Coordinates of C-alpha atoms in Angstrom, one line a residue:
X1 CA 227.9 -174.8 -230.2
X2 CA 229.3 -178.2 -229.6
X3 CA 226.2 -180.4 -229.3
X4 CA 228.3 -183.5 -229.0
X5 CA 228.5 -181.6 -225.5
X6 CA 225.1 -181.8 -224.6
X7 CA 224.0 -184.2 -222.2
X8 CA 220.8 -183.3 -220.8
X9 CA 219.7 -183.6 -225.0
X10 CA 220.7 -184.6 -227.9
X11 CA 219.7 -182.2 -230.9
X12 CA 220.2 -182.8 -235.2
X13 CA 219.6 -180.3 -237.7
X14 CA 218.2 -182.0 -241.1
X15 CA 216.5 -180.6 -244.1
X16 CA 215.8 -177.5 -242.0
X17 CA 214.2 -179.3 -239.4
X18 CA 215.9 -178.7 -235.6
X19 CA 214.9 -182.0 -233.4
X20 CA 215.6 -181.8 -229.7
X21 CA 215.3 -184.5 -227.9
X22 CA 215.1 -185.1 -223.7
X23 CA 217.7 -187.9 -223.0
X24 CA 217.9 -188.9 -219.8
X25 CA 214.7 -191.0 -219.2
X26 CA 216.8 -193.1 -216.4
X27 CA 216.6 -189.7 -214.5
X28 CA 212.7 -189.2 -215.9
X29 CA 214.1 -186.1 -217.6
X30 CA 214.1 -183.6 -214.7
X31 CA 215.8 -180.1 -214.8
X32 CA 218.3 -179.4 -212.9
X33 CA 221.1 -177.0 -213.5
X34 CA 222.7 -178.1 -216.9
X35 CA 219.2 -178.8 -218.4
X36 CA 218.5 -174.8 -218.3
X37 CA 222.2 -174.0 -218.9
X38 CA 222.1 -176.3 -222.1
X39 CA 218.6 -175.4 -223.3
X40 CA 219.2 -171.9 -223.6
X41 CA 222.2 -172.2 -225.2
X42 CA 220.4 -174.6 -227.9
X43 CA 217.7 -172.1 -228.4
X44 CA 220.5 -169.3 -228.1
X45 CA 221.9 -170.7 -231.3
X46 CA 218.7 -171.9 -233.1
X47 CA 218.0 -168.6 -232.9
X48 CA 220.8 -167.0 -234.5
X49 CA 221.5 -169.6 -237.2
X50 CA 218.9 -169.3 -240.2
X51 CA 219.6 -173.4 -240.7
X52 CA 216.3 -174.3 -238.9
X53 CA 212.8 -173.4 -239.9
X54 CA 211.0 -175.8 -236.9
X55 CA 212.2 -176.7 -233.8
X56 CA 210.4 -180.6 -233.3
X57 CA 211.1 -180.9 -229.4
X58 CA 210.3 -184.7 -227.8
X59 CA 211.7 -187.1 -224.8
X60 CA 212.8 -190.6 -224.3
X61 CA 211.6 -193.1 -222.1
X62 CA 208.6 -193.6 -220.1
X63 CA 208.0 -189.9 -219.5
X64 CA 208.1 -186.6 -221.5
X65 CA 209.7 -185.0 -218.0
X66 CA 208.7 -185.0 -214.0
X67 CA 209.5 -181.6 -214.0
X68 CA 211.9 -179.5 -211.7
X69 CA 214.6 -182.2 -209.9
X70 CA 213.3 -182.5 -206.0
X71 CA 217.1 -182.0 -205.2
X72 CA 217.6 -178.7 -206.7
X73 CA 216.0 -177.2 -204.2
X74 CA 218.2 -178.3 -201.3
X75 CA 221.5 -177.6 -203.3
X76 CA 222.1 -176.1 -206.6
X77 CA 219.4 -173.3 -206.1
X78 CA 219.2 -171.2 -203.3
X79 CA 215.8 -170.2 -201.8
X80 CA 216.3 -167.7 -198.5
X81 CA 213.5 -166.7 -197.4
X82 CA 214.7 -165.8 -193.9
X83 CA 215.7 -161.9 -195.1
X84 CA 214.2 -159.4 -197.2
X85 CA 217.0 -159.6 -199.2
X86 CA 217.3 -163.5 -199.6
X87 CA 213.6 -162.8 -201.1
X88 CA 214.3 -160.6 -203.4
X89 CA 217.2 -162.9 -205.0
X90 CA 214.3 -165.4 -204.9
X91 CA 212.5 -162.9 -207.4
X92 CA 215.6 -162.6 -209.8
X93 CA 216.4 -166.3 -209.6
X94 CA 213.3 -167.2 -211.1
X95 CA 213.3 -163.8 -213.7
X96 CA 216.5 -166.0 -215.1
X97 CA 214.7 -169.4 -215.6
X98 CA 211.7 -167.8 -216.7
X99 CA 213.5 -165.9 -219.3
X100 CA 214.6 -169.5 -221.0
X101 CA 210.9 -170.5 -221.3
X102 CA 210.2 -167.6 -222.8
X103 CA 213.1 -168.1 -224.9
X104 CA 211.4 -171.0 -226.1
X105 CA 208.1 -168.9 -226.7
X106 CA 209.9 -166.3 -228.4
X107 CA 212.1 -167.9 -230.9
X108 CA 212.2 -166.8 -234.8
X109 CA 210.8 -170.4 -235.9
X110 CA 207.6 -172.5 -234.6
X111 CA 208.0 -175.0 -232.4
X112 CA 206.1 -178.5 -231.8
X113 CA 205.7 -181.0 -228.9
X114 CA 205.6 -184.6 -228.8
X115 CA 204.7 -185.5 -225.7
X116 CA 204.4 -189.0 -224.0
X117 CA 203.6 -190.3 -220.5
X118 CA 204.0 -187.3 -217.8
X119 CA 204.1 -184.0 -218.8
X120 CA 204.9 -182.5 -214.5
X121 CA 205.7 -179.4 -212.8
X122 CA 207.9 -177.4 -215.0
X123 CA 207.2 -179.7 -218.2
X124 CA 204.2 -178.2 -218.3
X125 CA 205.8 -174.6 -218.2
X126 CA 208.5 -175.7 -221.1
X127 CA 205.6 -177.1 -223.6
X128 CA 203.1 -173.9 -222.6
X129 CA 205.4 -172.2 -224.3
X130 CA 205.5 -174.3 -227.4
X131 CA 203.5 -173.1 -230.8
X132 CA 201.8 -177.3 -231.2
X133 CA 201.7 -179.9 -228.7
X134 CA 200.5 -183.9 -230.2
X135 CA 200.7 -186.1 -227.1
X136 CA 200.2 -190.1 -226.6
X137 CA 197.1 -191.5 -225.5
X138 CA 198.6 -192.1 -221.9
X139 CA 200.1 -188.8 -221.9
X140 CA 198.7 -186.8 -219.0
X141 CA 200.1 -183.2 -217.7
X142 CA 199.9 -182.3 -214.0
X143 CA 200.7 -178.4 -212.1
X144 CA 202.9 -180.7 -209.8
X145 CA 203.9 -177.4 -207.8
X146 CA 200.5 -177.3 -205.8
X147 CA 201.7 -181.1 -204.4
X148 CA 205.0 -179.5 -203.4
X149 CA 203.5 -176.8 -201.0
X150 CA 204.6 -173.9 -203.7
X151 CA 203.1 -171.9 -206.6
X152 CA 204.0 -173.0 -210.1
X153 CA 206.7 -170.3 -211.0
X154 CA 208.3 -170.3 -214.6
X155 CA 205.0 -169.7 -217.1
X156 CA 201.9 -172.2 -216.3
X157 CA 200.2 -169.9 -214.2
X158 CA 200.5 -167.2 -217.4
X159 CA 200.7 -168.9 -220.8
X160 CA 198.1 -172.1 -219.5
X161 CA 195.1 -169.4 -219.5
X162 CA 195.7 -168.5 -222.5
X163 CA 195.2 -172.1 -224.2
X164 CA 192.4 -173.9 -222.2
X165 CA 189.0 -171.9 -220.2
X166 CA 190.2 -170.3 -216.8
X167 CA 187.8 -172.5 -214.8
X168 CA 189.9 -175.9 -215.8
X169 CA 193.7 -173.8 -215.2
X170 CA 192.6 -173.0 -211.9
X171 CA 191.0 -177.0 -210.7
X172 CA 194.0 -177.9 -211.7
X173 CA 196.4 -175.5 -210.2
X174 CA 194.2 -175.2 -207.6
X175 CA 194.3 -179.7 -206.4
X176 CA 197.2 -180.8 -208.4
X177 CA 195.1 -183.1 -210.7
X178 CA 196.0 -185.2 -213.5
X179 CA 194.5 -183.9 -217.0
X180 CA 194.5 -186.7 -219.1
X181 CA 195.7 -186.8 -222.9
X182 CA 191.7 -186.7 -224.3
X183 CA 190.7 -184.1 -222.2
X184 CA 193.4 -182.0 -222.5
X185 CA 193.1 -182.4 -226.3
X186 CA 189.3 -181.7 -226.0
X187 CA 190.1 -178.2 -223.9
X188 CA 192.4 -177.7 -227.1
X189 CA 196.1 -177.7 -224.8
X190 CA 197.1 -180.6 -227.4
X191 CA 196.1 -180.8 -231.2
X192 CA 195.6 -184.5 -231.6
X193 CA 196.3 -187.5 -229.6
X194 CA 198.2 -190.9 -230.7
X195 CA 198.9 -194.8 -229.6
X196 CA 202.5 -195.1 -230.0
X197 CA 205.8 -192.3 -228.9
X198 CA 206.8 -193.4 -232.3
X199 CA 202.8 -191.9 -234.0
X200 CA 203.2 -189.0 -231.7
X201 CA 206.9 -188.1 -233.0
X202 CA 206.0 -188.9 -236.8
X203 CA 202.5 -186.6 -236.6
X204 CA 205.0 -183.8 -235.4
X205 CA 207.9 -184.4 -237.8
X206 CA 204.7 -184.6 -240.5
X207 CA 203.7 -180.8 -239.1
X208 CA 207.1 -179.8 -239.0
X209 CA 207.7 -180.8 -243.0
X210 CA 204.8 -178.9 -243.7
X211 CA 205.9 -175.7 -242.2
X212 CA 209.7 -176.1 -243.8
X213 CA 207.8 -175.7 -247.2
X214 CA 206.8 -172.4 -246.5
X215 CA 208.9 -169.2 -247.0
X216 CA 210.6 -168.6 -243.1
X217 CA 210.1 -165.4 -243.2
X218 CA 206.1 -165.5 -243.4
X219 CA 206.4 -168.0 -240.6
X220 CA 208.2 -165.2 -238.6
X221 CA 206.0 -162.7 -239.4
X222 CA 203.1 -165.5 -238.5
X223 CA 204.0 -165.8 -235.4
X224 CA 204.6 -162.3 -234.4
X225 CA 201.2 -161.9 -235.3
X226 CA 199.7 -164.2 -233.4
X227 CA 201.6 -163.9 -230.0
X228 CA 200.9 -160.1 -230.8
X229 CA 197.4 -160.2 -231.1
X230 CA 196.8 -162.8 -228.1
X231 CA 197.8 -160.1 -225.7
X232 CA 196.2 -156.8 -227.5
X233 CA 193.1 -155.6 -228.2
X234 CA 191.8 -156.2 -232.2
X235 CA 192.4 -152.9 -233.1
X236 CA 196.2 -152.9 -232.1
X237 CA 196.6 -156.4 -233.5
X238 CA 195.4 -154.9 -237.0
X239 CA 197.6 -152.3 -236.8
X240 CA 200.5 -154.4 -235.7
X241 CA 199.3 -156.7 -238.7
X242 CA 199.7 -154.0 -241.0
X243 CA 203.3 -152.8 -239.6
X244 CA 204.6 -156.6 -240.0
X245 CA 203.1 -157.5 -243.9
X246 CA 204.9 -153.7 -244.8
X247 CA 208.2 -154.8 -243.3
X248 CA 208.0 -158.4 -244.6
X249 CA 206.2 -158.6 -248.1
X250 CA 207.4 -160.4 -251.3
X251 CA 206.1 -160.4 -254.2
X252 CA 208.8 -162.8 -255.2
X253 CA 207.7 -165.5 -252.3
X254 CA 203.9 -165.3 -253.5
X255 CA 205.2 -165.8 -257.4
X256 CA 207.3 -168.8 -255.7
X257 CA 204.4 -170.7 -254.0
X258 CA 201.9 -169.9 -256.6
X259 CA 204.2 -171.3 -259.6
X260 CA 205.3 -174.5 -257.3
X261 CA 201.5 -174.8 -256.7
X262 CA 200.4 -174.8 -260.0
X263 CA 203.6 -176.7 -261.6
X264 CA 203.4 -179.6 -258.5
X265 CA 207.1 -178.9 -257.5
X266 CA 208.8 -178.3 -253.8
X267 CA 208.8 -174.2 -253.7
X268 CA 212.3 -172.7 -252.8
X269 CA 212.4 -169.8 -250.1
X270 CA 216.0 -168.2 -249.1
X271 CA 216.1 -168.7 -245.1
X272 CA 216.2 -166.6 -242.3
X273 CA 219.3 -164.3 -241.9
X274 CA 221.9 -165.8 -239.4
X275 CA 222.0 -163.1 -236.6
X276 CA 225.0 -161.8 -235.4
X277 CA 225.2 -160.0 -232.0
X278 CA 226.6 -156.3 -232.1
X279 CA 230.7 -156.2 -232.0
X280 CA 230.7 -160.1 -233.2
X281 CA 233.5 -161.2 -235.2

């Protein structure tokens, strides 16, 4: 992919660390067409390329993101509700932006959030979908979709549950309130909270380091796990657990991390195999 292509984000790859970054704050970040066009094909290829253990995702400007662009609605996307037909391409259209999110919730490596100022409307879908969210002390996140006369569509409604108590999703989804930074991190929808953009990006590039030192493929396996076992019952999850450790176990990567421990050296761990599609050349 030619990133130098990108225009809705500007994305680096260095020491294993993938950092996309929002950049058009004069627009206040919104989404419209080439935003989901480009970030799927970013994840598309993060995904396939073993290069990056963490994706680090943060904005520019005043605000993380508003959110879905007003204007889509009236152009690029069409919403006919006039036919039982132009209802049902309503139900496909979003089954296509919802895949990207989950995309985003789905990909082989863990992914972390610095958010600042507004976090609206579908922002709050794209960093649901995140693995760690660290957000600025003015940061605040709004269900924008209420406001708009519509339900929120692409993964609040279904992921936000599953972080903060049901009774605070549904005030908010429910009046289209602002949850402030502190609260949010006290319902446990962010992990900390900083004073500056610039503290907010460092504590997730800090997090992100951290997690490049591990093996990759014990991340993976991590996260299958955990996704896995917030959606089963404990006894699947155990089982699960047991099917993922058989698949993925080296005795070579616990002899690595316990040497580098007790020697006070970086440990080395081989990467994640680049994936190649079936009939690729």
């Amino acid at each position: 992919m030619n990133t130098a292509a990108l225009t809705c984000f500007q994305l680096t790859v260095t020491d294993h660390i993938a950092h996309l970054v929002l950049s058009r704050p004069e627009a206040m970040n919104t989404m419209g067409p080439t935003f989901w066009r480009e970030l799927d094909q970013v994840l598309t290829r993060l995904n396939q390329s073993g290069e990056a253990r963490v994706l680090v995702v943060s904005s520019t400007g005043k605000h993380f993101s508003a959110g879905m662009a007003l204007d889509v609605f009236g152009g690029a996307i069409s919403m006919d509700d006039t036919t039982p037909e132009g209802r049902a391409a309503i139900a496909d259209l979003l089954g296509g932006l919802q895949a990207t999110f989950t995309r985003l919730e789905t990909l082989r490596i863990p992914v972390i959030a610095a958010i600042q100022g507004g976090c609206v409307g579908g922002a709050v879908d794209l960093v649901t979908a995140m693995c760690v969210r660290y957000a600025t002390h003015d940061a605040f996140f709004v269900i924008q979709e209420i406001n708009i006369g519509m339900v929120a569509d692409v993964g609040t409604l279904q992921r936000l549950p599953k972080l903060v108590p049901l009774a605070v999703v549904k005030e908010l989804a429910y009046t289209g309130r602002r949850l402030p930074a502190a609260k949010a991190r006290d319902y446990g929808l962010v992990n900390d909270v900083f004073d500056t953009p610039e503290a907010c990006l460092a504590a997730a590039m800090q997090c992100a380091k951290e997690i490049v030192a591990k093996p990759p493929v014990a991340i993976w396996g991590t996260k299958q796990v955990i996704h896995y076992a917030r959606d089963h019952s404990v006894d699947d999850a155990l089982r699960q657990m047991g099917w993922v450790q058989g698949a993925i176990w080296s005795n070579a990567h616990v002899r690595e991390a316990v040497t580098a421990m007790k020697t006070q050296r970086e440990a080395q761990f081989p990467s994640l195999a680049e994936l190649k599609g079936f009939g690729a050349e």
